[in-house]
mmCIF file of C-alpha atoms (C1' of nucleotides) in Angstrom:
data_model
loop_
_atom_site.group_PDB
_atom_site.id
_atom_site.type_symbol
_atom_site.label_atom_id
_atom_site.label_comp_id
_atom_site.label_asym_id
_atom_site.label_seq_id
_atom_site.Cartn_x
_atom_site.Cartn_y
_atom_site.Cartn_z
ATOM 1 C CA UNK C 13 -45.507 -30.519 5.323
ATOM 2 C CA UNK C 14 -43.167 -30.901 3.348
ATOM 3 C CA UNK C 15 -40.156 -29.489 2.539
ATOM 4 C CA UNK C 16 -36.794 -31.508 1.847
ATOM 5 C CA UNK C 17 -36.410 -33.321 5.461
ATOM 6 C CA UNK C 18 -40.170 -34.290 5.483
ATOM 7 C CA UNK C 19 -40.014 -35.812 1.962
ATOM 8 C CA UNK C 20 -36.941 -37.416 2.738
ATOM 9 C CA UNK C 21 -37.957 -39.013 6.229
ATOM 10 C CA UNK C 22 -40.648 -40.314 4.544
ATOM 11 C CA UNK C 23 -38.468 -41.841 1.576
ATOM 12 C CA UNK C 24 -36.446 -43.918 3.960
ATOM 13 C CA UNK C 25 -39.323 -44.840 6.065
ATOM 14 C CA UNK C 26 -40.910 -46.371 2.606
ATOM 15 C CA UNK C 27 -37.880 -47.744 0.994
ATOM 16 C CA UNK C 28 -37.907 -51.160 3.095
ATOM 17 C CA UNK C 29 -41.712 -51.817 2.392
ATOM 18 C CA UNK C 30 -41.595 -50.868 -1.156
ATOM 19 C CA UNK C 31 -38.400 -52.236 -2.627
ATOM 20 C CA UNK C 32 -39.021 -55.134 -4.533
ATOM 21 C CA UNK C 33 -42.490 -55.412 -4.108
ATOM 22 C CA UNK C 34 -45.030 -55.359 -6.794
ATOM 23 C CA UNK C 35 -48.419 -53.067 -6.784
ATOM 24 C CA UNK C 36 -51.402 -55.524 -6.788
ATOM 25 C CA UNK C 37 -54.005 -52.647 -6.381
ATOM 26 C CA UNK C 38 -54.354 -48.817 -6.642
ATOM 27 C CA UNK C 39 -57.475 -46.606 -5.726
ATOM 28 C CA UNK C 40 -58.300 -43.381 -6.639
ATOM 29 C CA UNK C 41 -60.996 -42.172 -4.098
ATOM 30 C CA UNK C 42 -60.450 -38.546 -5.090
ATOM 31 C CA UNK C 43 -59.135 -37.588 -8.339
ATOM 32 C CA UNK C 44 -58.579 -33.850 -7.728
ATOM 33 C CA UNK C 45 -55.177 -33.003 -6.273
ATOM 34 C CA UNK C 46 -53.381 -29.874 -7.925
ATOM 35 C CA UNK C 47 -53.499 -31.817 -10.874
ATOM 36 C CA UNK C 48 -56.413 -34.745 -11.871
ATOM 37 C CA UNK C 49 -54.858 -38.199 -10.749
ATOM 38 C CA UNK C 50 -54.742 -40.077 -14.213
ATOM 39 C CA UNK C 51 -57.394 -42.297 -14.671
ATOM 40 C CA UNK C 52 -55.326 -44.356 -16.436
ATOM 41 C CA UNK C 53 -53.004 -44.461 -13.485
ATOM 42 C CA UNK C 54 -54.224 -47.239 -11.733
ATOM 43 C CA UNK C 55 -54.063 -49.801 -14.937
ATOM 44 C CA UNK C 56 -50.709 -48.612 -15.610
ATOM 45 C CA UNK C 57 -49.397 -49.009 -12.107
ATOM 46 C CA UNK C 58 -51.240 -52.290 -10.999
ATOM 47 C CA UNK C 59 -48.326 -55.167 -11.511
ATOM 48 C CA UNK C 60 -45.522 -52.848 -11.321
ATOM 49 C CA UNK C 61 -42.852 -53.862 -9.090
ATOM 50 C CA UNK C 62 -41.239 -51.015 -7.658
ATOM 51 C CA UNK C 63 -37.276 -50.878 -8.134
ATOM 52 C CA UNK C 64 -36.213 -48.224 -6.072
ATOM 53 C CA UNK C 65 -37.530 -44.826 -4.173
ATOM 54 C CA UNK C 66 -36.045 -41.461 -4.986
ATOM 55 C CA UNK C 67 -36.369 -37.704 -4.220
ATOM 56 C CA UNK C 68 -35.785 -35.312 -5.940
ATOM 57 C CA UNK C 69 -36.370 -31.978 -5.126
ATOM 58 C CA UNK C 70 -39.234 -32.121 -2.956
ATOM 59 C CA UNK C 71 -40.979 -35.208 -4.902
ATOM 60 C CA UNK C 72 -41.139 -38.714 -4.073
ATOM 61 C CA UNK C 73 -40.113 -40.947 -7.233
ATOM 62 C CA UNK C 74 -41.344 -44.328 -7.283
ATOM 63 C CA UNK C 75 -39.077 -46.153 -9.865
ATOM 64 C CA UNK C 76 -40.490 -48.949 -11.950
ATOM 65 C CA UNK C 77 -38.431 -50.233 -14.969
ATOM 66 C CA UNK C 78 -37.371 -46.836 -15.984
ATOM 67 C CA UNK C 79 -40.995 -45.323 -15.839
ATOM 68 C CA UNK C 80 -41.809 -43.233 -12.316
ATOM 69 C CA UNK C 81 -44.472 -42.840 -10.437
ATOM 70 C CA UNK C 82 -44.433 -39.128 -9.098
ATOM 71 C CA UNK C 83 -46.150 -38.104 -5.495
ATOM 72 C CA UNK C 84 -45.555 -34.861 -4.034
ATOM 73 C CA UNK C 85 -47.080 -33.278 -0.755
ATOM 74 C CA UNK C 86 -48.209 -29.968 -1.523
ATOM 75 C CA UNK C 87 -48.676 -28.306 2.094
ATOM 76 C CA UNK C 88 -50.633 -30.902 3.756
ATOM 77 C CA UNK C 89 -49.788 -34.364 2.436
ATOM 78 C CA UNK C 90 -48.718 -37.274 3.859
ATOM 79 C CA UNK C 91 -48.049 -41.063 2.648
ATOM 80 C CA UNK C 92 -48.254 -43.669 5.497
ATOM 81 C CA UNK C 93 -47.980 -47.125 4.909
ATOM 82 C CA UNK C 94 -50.223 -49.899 6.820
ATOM 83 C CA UNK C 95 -49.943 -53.512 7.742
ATOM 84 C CA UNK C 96 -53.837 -53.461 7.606
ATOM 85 C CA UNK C 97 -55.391 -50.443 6.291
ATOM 86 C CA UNK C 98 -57.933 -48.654 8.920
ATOM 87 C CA UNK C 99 -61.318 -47.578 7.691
ATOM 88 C CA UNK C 100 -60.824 -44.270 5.696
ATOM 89 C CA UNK C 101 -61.095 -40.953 6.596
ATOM 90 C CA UNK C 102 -61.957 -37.849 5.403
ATOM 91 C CA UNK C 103 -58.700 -36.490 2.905
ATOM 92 C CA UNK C 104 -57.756 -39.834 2.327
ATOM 93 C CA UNK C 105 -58.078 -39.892 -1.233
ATOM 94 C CA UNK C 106 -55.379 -42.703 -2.948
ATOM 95 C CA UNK C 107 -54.496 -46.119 -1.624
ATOM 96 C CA UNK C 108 -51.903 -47.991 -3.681
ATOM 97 C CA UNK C 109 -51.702 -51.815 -2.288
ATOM 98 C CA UNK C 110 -47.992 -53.919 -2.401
ATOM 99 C CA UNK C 111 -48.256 -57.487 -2.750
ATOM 100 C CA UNK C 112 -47.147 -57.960 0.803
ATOM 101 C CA UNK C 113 -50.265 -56.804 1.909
ATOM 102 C CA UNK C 114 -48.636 -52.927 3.160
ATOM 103 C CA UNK C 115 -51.174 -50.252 1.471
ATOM 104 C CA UNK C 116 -49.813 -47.020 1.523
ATOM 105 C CA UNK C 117 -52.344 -44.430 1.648
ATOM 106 C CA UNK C 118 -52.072 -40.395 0.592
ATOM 107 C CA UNK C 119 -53.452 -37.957 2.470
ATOM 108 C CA UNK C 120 -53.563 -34.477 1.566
ATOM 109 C CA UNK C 121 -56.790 -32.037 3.143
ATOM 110 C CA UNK C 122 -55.786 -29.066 0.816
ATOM 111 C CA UNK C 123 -55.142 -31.473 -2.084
ATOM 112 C CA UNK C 124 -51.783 -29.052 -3.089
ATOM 113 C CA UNK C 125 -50.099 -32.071 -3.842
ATOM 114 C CA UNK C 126 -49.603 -34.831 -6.919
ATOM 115 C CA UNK C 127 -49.453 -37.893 -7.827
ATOM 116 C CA UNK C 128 -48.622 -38.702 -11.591
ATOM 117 C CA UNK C 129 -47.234 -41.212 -13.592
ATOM 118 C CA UNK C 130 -43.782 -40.099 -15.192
ATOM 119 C CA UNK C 131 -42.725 -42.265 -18.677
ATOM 120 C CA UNK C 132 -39.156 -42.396 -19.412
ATOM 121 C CA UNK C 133 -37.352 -40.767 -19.459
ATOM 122 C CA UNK C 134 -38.323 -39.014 -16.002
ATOM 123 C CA UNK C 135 -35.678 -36.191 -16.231
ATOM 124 C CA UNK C 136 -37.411 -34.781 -19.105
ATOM 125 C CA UNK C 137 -40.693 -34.253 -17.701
ATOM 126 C CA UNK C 138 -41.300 -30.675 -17.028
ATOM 127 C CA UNK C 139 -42.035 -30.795 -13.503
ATOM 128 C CA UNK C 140 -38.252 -31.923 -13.487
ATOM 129 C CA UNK C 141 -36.267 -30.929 -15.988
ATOM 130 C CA UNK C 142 -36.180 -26.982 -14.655
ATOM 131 C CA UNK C 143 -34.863 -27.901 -11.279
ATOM 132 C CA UNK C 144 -31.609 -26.506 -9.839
ATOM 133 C CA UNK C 145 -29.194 -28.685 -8.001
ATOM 134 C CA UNK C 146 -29.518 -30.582 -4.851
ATOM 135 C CA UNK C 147 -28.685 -28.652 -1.697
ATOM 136 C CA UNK C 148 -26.419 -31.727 -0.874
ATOM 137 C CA UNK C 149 -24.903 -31.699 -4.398
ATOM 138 C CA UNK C 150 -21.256 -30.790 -4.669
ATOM 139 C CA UNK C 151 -21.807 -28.707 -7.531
ATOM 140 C CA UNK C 152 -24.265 -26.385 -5.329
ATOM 141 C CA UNK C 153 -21.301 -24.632 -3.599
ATOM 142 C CA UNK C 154 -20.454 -20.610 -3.006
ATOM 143 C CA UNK C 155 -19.067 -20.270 -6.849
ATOM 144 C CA UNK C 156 -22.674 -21.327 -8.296
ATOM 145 C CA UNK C 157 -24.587 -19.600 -6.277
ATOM 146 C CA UNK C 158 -22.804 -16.073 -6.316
ATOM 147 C CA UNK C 159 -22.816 -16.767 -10.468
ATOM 148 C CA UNK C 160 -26.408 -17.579 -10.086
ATOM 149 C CA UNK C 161 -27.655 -14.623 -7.931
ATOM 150 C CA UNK C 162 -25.234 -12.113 -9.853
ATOM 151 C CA UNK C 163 -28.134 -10.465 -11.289
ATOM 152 C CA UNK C 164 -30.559 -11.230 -8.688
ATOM 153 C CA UNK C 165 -31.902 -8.328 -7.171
ATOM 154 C CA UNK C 166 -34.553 -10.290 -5.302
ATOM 155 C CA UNK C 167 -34.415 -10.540 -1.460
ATOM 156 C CA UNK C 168 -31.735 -13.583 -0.284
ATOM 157 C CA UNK C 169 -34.874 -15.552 1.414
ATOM 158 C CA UNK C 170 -36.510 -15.679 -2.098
ATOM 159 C CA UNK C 171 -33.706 -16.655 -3.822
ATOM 160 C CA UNK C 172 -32.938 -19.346 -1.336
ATOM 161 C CA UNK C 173 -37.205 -20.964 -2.394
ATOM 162 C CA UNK C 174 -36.193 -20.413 -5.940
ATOM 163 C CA UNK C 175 -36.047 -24.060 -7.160
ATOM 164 C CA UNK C 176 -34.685 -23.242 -10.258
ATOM 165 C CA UNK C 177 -31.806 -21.836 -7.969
ATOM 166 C CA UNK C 178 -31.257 -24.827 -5.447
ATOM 167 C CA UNK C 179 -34.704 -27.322 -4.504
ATOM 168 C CA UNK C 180 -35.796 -28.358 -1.358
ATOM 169 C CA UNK C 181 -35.677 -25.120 0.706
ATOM 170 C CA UNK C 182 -39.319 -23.937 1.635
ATOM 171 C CA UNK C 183 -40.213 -21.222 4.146
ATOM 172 C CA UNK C 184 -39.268 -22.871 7.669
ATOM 173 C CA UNK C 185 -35.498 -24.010 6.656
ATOM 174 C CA UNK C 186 -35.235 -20.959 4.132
ATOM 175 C CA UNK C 187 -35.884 -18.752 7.209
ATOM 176 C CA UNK C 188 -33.642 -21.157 9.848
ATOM 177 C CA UNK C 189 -30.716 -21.373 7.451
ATOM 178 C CA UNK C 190 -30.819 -17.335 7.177
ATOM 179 C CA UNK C 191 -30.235 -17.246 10.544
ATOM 180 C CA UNK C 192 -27.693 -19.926 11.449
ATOM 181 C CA UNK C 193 -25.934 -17.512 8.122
ATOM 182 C CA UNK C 194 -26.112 -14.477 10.171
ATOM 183 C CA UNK C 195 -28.019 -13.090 7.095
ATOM 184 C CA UNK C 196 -30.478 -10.795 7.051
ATOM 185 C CA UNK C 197 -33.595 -12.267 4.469
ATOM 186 C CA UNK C 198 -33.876 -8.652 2.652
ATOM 187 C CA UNK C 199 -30.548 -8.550 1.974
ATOM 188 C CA UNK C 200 -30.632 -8.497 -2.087
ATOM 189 C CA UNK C 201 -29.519 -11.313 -3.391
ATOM 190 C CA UNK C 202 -26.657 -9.843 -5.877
ATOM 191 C CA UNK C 203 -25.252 -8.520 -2.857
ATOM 192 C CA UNK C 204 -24.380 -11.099 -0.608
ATOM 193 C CA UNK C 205 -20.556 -11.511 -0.919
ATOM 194 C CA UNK C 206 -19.417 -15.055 -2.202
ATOM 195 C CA UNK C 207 -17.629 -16.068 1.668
ATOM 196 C CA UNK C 208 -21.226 -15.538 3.123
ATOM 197 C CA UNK C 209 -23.153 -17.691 0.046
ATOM 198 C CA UNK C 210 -20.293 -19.827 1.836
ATOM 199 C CA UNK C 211 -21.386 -20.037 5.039
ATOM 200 C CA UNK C 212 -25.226 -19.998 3.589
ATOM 201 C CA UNK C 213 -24.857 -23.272 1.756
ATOM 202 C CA UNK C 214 -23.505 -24.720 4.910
ATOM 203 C CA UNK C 215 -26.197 -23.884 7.176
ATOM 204 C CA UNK C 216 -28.726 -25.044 4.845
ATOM 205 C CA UNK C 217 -27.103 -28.285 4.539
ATOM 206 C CA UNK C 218 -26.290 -28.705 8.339
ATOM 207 C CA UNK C 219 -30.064 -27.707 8.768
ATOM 208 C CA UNK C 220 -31.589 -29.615 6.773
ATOM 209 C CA UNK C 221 -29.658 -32.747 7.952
ATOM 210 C CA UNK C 222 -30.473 -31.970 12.102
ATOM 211 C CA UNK C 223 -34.237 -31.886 10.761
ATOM 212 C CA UNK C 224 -33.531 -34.954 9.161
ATOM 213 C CA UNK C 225 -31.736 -36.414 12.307
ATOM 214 C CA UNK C 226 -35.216 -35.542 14.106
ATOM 215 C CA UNK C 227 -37.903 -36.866 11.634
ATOM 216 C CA UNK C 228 -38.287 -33.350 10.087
ATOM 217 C CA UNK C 229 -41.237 -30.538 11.328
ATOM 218 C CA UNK C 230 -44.816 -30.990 12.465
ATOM 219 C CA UNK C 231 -46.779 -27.913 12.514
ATOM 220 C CA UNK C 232 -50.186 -29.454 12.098
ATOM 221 C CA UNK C 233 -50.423 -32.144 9.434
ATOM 222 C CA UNK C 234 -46.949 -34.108 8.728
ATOM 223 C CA UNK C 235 -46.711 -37.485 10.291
ATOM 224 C CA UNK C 236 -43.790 -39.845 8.623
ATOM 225 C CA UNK C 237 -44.787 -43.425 7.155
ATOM 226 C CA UNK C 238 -45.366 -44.843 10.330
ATOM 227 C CA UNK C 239 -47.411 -41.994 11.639
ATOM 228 C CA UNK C 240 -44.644 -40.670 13.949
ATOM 229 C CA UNK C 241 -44.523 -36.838 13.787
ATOM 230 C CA UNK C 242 -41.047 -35.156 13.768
ATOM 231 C CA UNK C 243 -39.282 -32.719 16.076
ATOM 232 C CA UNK C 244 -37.084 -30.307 14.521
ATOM 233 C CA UNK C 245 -39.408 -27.719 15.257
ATOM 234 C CA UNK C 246 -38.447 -27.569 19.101
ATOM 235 C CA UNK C 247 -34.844 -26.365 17.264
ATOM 236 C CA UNK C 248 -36.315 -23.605 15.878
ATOM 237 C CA UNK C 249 -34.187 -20.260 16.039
ATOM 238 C CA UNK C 250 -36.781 -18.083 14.442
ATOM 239 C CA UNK C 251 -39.560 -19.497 12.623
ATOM 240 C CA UNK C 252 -43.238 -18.898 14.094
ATOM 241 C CA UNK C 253 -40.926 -16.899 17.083
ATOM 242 C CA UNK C 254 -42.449 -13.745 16.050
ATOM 243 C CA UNK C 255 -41.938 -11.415 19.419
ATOM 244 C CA UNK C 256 -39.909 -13.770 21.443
ATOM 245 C CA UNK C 257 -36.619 -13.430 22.626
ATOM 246 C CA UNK C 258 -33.733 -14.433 20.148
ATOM 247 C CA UNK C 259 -32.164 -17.998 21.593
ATOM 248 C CA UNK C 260 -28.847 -16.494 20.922
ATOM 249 C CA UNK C 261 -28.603 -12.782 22.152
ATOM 250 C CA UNK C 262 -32.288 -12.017 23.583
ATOM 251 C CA UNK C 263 -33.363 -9.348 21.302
ATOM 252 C CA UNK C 264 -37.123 -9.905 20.105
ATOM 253 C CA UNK C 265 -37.778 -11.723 16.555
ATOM 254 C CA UNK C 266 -38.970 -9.576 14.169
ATOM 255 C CA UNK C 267 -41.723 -10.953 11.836
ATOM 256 C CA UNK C 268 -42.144 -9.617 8.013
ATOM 257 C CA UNK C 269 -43.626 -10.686 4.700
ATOM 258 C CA UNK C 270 -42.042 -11.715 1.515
ATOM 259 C CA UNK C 271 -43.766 -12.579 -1.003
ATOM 260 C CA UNK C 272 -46.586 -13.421 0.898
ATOM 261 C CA UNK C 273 -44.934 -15.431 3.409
ATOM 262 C CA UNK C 274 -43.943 -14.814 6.912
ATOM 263 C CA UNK C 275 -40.164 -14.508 7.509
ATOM 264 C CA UNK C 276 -38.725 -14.332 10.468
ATOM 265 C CA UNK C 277 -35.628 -12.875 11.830
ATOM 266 C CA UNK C 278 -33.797 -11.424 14.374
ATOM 267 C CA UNK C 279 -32.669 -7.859 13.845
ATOM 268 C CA UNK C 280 -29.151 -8.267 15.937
ATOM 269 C CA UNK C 281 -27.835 -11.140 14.591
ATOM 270 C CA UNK C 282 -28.626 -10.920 11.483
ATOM 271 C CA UNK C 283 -27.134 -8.326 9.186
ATOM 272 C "C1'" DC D 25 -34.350 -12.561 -18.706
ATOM 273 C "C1'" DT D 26 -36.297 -11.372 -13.531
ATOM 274 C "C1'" DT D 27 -39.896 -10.082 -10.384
ATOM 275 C "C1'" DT D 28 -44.472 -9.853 -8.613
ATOM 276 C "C1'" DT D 29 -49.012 -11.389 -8.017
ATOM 277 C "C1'" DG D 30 -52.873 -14.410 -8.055
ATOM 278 C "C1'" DA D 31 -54.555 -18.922 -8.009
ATOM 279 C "C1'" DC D 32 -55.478 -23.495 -6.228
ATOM 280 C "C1'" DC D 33 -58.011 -25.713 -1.315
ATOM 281 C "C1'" DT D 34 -59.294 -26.857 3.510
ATOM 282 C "C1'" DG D 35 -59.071 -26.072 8.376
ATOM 283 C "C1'" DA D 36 -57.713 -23.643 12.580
ATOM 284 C "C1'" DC D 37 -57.962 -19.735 15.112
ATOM 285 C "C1'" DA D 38 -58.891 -14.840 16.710
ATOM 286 C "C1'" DG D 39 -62.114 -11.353 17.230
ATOM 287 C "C1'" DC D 40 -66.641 -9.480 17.024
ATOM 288 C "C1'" DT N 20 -72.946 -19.849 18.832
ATOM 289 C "C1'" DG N 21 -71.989 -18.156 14.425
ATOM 290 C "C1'" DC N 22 -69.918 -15.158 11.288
ATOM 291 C "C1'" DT N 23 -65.761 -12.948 9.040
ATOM 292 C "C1'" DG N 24 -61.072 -12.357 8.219
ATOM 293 C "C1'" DT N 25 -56.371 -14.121 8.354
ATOM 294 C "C1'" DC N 26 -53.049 -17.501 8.161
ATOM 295 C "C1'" DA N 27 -50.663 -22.077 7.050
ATOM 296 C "C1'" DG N 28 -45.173 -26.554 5.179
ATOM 297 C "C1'" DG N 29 -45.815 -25.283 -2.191
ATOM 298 C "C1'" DT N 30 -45.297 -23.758 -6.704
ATOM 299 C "C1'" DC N 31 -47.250 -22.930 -11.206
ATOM 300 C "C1'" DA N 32 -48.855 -19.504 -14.647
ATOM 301 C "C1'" DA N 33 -49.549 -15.029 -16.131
ATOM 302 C "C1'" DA N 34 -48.589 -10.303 -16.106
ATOM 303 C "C1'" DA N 35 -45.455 -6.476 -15.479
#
DNA sequence: CTTTTGACCTGACAGC
DNA sequence: TGCTGTCAGGTCAAAA
């Protein structure tokens, strides 16, 4: 799934049913995500109440008096949350249980993802403490980025998935925003003159916020909390459009790879 | 320091 | 109907 929008579509579709409430059960079905679930994790966790909901970057931050519980998606997970939990399936492999009776459950077929239990404080854990800014942040404007890229000789797309650069951009909105930019993904990164880093930062940000606005993207596997799949993948300009006519001046989409990953562009429009 | 590559894992699909 | 190869929303770790 899951890059910023789908993370974040599912943090407000949580943040009602898990506010306030307190964890009366957790289980571990399968341990073996990217990294082991903690055994411990379910002892720790049980009689928590959960404070708040975060994201940060692509992960989901459970807060619980200043200790975090950490999920993140990896390509194929999903949390929904149930009034009454159906029978289990296969890939369902955590179930965490709120004292209102909701049980949120994680699925995740390739098992990319995590779940792991944070202490305080959360900012210093290494999965966290590398990341660069929030696309959303004020501080991620055209003057960091061109002093961040100034001796990047990478291609722009890669730059743009760098999360020690800016977080939350995977390969469907790096490849969108590029686009909307006018900006051609091989274009090195050193060379991309600080006015269009401009106009980059605001197409990622007005990108990310219309997949917001439409639940985020289902290829195959994300559904939201509820179940609901999203639609911003009817908006696509140019991901997955490999031979089809460009929606704004009808020239094919060209498909290449970068670092082992399809990108997408079209060869008039962007430079 | 930056850049590139391989690794992790399952399932869907195309082609033979 | 199999079988094989390729591809898929992420990102860490190691090597160059």
């Amino acid at each position: 799934m899951p890059e910023l929008p789908e993370v974040e579509t599912t943090r407000r579709g949580l943040a009602p049913l898990v506010i306030g409430r307190r964890v009366s059960a957790m289980y571990v079905y399968d341990r073996r995500l990217r990294w082991s679930v903690p055994s411990t994790l379910p002892k720790r966790l049980t009689g928590r109440k959960i404070d708040a909901i975060d994201r940060r970057s692509k992960y989901l931050l459970f807060r619980s008096s200043s200790d975090t519980l950490l999920v993140h998606f990896g390509m194929t997970g999903s949390l929904r949350a149930f009034s009454e939990a159906p029978p289990r399936t296969p890939h369902d492999h955590v179930d965490i249980v709120l004292d209102s009776g909701v049980t949120l459950r994680y699925r995740d077929p390739r098992r990319f993802g995590a779940i792991l239990w944070v202490p305080h404080p959360a900012d210093a854990h290494p999965l966290l403490a590398y990341l660069g800014p929030e696309p959303f942040d004020p501080v991620c404007d055209a003057a960091y980025l061109h002093a961040a890229l100034r001796s990047r000789t990478a291609a722009i797309k890669l730059a743009l998935m760098d999360s020690h650069l800016i977080v939350g951009v995977g390969n469907i909105y790096a490849t969108e925003s590029l686009f909307r930019a006018r900006i051609r993904p091989t274009t090195p990164a050193n060379r991309v003159s600080k006015a269009r880093l401009a106009r980059l930062v605001t197409e990622v940000r007005e990108t990310l916020n219309e997949a917001i606005a439409k639940g985020g993207s289902t290829l195959r596997d994300y559904v939201d909390s509820r179940g609901e799949p999203g639609y911003f993948q009817l908006h696509y300009y140019a991901y997955g459009r490999n031979g089809l006519p460009c929606r704004v001046c009808g020239a094919a989409i060209r498909q290449i790879r970068q670092g082992g990953r399809a990108t997408s562009y079209c060869p008039r429009c962007q430079r």
